[in-house]
Coordinates of C-alpha atoms and ligand atoms in Angstrom, one line a residue:
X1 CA 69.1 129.9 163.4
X2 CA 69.6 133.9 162.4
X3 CA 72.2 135.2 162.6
X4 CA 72.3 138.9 163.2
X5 CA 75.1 141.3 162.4
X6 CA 75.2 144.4 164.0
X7 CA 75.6 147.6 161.6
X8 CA 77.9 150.9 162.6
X9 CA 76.2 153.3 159.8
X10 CA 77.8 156.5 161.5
X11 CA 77.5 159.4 160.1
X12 CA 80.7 162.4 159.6
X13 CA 78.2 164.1 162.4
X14 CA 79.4 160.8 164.7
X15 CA 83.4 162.0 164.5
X16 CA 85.0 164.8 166.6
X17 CA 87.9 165.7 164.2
X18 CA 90.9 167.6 165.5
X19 CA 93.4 169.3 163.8
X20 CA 96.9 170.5 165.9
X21 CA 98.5 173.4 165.0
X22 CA 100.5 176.6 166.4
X23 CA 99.6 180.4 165.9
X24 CA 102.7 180.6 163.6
X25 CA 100.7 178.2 161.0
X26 CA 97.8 179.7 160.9
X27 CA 98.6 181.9 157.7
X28 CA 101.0 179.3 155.5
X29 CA 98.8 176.2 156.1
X30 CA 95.5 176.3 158.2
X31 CA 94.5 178.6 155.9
X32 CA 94.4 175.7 153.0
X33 CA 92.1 173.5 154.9
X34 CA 90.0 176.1 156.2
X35 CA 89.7 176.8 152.4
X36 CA 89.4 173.5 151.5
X37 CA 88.2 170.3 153.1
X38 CA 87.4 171.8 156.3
X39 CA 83.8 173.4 154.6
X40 CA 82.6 169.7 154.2
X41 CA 82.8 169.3 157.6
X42 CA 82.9 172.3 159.7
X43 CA 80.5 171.5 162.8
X44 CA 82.4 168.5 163.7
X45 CA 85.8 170.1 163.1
X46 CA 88.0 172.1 165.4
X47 CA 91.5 173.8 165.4
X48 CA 93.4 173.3 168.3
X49 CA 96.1 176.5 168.3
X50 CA 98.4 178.2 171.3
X51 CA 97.7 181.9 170.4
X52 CA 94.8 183.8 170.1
X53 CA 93.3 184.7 166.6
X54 CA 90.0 186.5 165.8
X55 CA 90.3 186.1 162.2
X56 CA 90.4 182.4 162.1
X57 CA 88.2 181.8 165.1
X58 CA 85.7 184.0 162.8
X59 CA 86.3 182.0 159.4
X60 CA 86.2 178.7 161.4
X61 CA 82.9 179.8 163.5
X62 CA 84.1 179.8 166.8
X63 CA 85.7 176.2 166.0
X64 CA 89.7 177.7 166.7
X65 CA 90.3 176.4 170.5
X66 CA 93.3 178.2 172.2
X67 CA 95.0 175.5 174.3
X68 CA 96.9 177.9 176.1
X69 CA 99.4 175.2 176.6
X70 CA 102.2 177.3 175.7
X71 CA 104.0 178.0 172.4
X72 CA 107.5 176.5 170.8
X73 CA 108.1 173.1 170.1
X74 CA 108.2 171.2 173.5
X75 CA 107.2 167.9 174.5
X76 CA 105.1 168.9 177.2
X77 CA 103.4 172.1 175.2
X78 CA 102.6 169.3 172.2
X79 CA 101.3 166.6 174.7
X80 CA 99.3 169.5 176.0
X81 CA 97.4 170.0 172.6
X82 CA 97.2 166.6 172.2
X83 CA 95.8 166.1 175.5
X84 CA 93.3 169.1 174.6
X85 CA 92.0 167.5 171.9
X86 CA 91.7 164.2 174.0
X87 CA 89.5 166.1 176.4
X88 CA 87.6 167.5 174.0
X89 CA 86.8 164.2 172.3
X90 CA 85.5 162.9 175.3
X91 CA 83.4 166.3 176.0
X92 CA 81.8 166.2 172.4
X93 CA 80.2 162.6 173.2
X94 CA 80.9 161.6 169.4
X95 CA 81.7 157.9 168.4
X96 CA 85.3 158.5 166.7
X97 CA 87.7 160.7 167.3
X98 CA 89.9 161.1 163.9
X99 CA 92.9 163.9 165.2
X100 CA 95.3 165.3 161.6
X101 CA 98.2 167.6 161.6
X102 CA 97.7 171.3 160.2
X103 CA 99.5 169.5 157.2
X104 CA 97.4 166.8 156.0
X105 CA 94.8 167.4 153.5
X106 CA 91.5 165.0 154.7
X107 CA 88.6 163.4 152.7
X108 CA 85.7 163.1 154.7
X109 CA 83.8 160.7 152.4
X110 CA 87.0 158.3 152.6
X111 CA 87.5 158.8 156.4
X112 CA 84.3 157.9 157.3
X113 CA 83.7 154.9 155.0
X114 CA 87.0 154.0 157.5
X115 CA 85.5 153.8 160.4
X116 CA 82.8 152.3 159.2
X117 CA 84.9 149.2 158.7
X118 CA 84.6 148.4 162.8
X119 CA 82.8 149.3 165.9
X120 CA 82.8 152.2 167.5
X121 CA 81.6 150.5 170.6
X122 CA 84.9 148.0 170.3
X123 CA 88.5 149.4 171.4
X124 CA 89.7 150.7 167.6
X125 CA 93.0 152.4 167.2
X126 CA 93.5 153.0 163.5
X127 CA 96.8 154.9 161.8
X128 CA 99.5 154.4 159.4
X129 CA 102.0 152.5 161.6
X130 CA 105.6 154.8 162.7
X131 CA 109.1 152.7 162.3
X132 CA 107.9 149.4 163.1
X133 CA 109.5 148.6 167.1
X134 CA 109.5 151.1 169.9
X135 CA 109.8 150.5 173.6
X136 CA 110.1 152.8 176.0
X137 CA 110.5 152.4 180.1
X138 CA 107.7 152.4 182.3
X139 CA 107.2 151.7 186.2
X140 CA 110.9 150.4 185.9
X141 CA 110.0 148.1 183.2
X142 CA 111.0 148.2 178.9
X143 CA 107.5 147.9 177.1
X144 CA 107.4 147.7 173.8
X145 CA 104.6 149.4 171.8
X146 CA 103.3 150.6 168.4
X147 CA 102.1 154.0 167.4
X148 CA 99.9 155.4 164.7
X149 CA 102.1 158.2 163.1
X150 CA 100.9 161.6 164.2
X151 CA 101.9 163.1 160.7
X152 CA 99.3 161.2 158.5
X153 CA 96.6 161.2 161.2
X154 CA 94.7 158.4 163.1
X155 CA 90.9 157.3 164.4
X156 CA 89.9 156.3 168.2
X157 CA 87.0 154.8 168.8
X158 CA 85.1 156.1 171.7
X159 CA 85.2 153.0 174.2
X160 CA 88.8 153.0 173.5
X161 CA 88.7 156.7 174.5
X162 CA 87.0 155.8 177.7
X163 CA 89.8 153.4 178.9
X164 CA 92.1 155.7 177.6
X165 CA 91.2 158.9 180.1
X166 CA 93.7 158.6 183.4
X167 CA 96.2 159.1 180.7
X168 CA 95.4 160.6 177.3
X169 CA 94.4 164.3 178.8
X170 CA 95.9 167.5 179.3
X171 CA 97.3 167.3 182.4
X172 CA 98.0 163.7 182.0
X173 CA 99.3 163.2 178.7
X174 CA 102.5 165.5 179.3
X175 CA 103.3 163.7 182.7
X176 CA 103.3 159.9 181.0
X177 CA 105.3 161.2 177.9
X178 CA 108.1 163.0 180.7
X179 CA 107.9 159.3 182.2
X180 CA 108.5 157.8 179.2
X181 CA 110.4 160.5 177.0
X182 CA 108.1 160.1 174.2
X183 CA 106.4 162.3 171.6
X184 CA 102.5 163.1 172.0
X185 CA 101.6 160.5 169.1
X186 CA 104.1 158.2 170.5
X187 CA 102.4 157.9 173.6
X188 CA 98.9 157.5 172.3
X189 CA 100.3 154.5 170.9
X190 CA 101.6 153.8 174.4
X191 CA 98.7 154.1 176.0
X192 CA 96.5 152.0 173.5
X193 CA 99.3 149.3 172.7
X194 CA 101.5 149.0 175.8
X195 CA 99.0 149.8 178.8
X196 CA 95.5 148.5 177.3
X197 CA 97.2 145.9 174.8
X198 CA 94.9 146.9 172.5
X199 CA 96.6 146.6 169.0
X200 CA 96.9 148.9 166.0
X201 CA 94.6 148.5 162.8
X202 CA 96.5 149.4 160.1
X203 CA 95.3 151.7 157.1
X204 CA 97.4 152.5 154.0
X205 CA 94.9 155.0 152.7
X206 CA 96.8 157.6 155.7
X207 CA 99.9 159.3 154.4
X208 CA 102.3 161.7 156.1
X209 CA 105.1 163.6 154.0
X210 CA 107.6 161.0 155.4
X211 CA 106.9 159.3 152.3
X212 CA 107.3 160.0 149.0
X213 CA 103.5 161.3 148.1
X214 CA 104.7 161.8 144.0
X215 CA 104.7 158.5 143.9
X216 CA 101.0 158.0 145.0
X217 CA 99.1 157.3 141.9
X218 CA 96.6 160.0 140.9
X219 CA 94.1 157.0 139.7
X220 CA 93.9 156.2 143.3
X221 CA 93.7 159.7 144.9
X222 CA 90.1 159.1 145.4
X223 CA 90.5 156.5 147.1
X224 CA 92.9 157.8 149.9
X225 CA 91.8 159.5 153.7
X226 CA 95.1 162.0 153.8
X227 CA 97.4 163.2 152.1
X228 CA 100.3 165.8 153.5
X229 CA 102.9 168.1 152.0
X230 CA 106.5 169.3 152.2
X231 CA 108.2 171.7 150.8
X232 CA 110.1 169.3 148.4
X233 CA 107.4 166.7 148.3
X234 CA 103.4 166.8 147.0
X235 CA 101.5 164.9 145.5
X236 CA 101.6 164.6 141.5
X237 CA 98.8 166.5 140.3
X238 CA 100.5 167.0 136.0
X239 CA 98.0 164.7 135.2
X240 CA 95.3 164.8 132.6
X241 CA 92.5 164.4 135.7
X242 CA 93.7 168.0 136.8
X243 CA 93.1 169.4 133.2
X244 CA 89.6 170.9 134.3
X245 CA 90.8 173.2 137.1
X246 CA 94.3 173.4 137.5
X247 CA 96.1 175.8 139.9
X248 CA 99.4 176.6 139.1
X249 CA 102.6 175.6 142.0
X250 CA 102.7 179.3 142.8
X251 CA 99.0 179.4 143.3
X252 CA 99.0 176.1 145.3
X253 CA 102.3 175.1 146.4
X254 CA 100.4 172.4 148.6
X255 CA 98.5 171.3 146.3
X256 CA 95.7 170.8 148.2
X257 CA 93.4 173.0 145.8
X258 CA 93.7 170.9 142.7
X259 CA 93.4 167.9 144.9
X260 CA 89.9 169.4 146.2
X261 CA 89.0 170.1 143.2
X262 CA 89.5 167.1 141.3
X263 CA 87.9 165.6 144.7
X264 CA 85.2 167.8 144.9
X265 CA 84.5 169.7 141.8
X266 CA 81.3 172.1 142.7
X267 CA 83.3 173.7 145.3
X268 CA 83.5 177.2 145.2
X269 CA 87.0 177.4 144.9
X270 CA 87.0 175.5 141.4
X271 CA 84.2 177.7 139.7
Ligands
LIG1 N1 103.3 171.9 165.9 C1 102.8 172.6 167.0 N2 103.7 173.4 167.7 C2 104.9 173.7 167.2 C3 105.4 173.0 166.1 C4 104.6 172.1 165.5 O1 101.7 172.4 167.4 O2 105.6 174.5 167.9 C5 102.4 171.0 165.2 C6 102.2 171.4 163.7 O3 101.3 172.4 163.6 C7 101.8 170.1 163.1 C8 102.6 169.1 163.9 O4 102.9 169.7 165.2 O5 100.4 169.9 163.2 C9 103.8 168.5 163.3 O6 104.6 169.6 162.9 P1 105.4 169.7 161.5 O7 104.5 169.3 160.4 O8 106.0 171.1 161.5 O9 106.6 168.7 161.7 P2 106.8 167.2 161.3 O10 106.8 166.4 162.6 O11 105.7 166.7 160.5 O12 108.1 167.1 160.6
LIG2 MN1 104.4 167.7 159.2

C-alpha cells in the first residue's frame, strides 16, 4: 500500500500580504519597507492607509489602498483597516493571507518557507502568541480565546478565511470588537479561536518590539520572518556580519537597511 502525501509548494505569488498603517506613517516608516523588503514582493503587497497620498500610491504602483475608515487611533477606525484588508484577502483569491504592521521588517523567503509547513486548504492561523489567557463576553457568555499579536504579524490560510467572512470584514469586524471590547488583532483571534475553535500555530521566527529584539542573535537573523523596531529597541546589527555595508544609526535608526542588506546583499540600496 502507497501512501501519498500531498505537497503545498506555494509560491510568494500564492500570499496576499497586508501591511496597516495611517497617513501620518507614511514618511517615518513606510517609507523603509517600501525601500526595502517590499521590492521582493511588490505585486502581492499592499498598503492599507486612511489618507490619500500620490507619492506613495506612485512608488508602491497603485498598491497604497485608502480605507477611508477614518483617521486617529479608534477601535472601530483600526477594525476598519483590518477588516479592509480581510476583504481584500478574500477578493485577491490567494492561498495565505500574511497581514504586518507598518513596523515590522518581513523576509519573504522565511515567510513563505512558513507556510509551507501546513495546508493552505486546512484552517491555519499562525502568529507569535499575545499574553497567554484572554476572554472576552460574547452572546452573554465569557469565552476564552488566543490571539496572534498584531505587532509581529500573522498568516491565514484561505479556508480559514472562508469561515472566517460574517465576521472578519469591514463592516463586521468593528461591530464584533464593540461587542466584545477588543482590539482588531484581538478579535481575529476571537473569531479563529473562540467562534471556529480553531487553534493557534505558534511561530517564534515572528517578533514585535514588545520584546527585547537586541537580544535576538545576529547568527540567526536569517533565519527569522519579522523583525520590528522602537525607538529604544532594534535589533543588534555591531556585528562583524554588518562589516560589508553598514549604515550608520543616523542613517538607519530602524535598522532595517543593514538588516536588508546583510539579508539581501545585491540590493540596490547596498551597492
Ligand atoms: N495605526 C493605525 N492608525 C493609528 C495608529 C496606529 O493604523 O492611528 C497602526 C500603525 O500604523 C501600526 C499599528 O497600528 O501598523 C500599531 O501601531 P504602533 O506601532 O504605533 O503601536 P503599537 O501597538 O505597536 O505599540
Ligand atoms: Mn508597533
Amino acid at each position: 500500500r502507497t501512501v501519498t502525501v500531498r505537497r503545498n509548494n506555494v509560491t510568494l505569488n500564492d500570499i496576499f500580504i497586508s501591511i496597516k498603517t495611517s497617513k501620518v506613517f507614511h514618511q517615518s516608516r513606510v517609507v523603509h519597507i517600501v525601500k526595502t523588503w517590499f521590492n521582493l514582493v511588490k505585486d502581492q503587497t499592499y498598503i492599507f492607509t486612511d489618507g490619500d497620498d500620490d507619492q506613495l500610491n506612485h512608488t508602491t504602483h497603485g498598491h497604497m489602498i485608502n480605507t477611508r475608515c477614518g483617521e486617529g487611533r479608534t477601535r472601530p477606525n483600526l477594525g476598519c483597516k483590518m477588516g479592509s484588508e480581510f476583504d481584500a484577502f478574500l477578493a485577491s483569491g490567494r492561498k495565505w493571507w500574511c497581514r504586518f504592521d507598518d513596523d515590522n521588517y518581513v523576509n519573504p523567503a522565511r515567510l513563505l518557507q512558513l507556510v509551507n509547513r501546513f495546508n493552505w486548504w486546512s484552517d491555519v492561523y499562525i502568529g507569535r502568541l499575545s499574553v497567554p489567557f484572554f476572554a472576552a463576553r460574547y452572546h452573554g457568555k465569557w469565552r476564552r480565546y488566543k490571539f496572534a499579536h498584531g505587532g509581529a504579524g500573522c498568516c491565514i490560510s484561505r479556508s480559514l478565511g472562508k469561515r472566517m467572512e460574517p465576521w472578519g470584514g469591514r463592516k463586521s469586524l468593528p461591530r464584533l470588537q464593540n461587542i466584545t471590547s477588543i482590539n482588531d488583532d484581538a478579535a481575529l483571534g476571537f473569531i479563529i479561536t473562540a467562534i471556529l475553535k480553531v487553534n493557534i500555530s505558534l511561530s517564534d521566527q515572528l517578533h514585535s518590539h514588545y520584546e527585547r529584539l537586541a537580544d535576538l542573535n545576529p547568527s540567526t537573523f536569517s533565519e527569522q520572518v519579522s523583525f520590528s523596531y522602537s525607538k529604544q529597541n532594534t535589533i543588534n546589527t555591531d556585528h562583524k556580519k554588518f562589516k560589508s555595508k553598514s549604515f550608520s544609526r543616523q542613517q538607519d535608526p530602524t535598522r532595517f537597511y543593514s538588516l536588508h542588506c546583510l539579508l539581501y546583499p545585491a540590493a540596490d540600496i547596498c551597492q
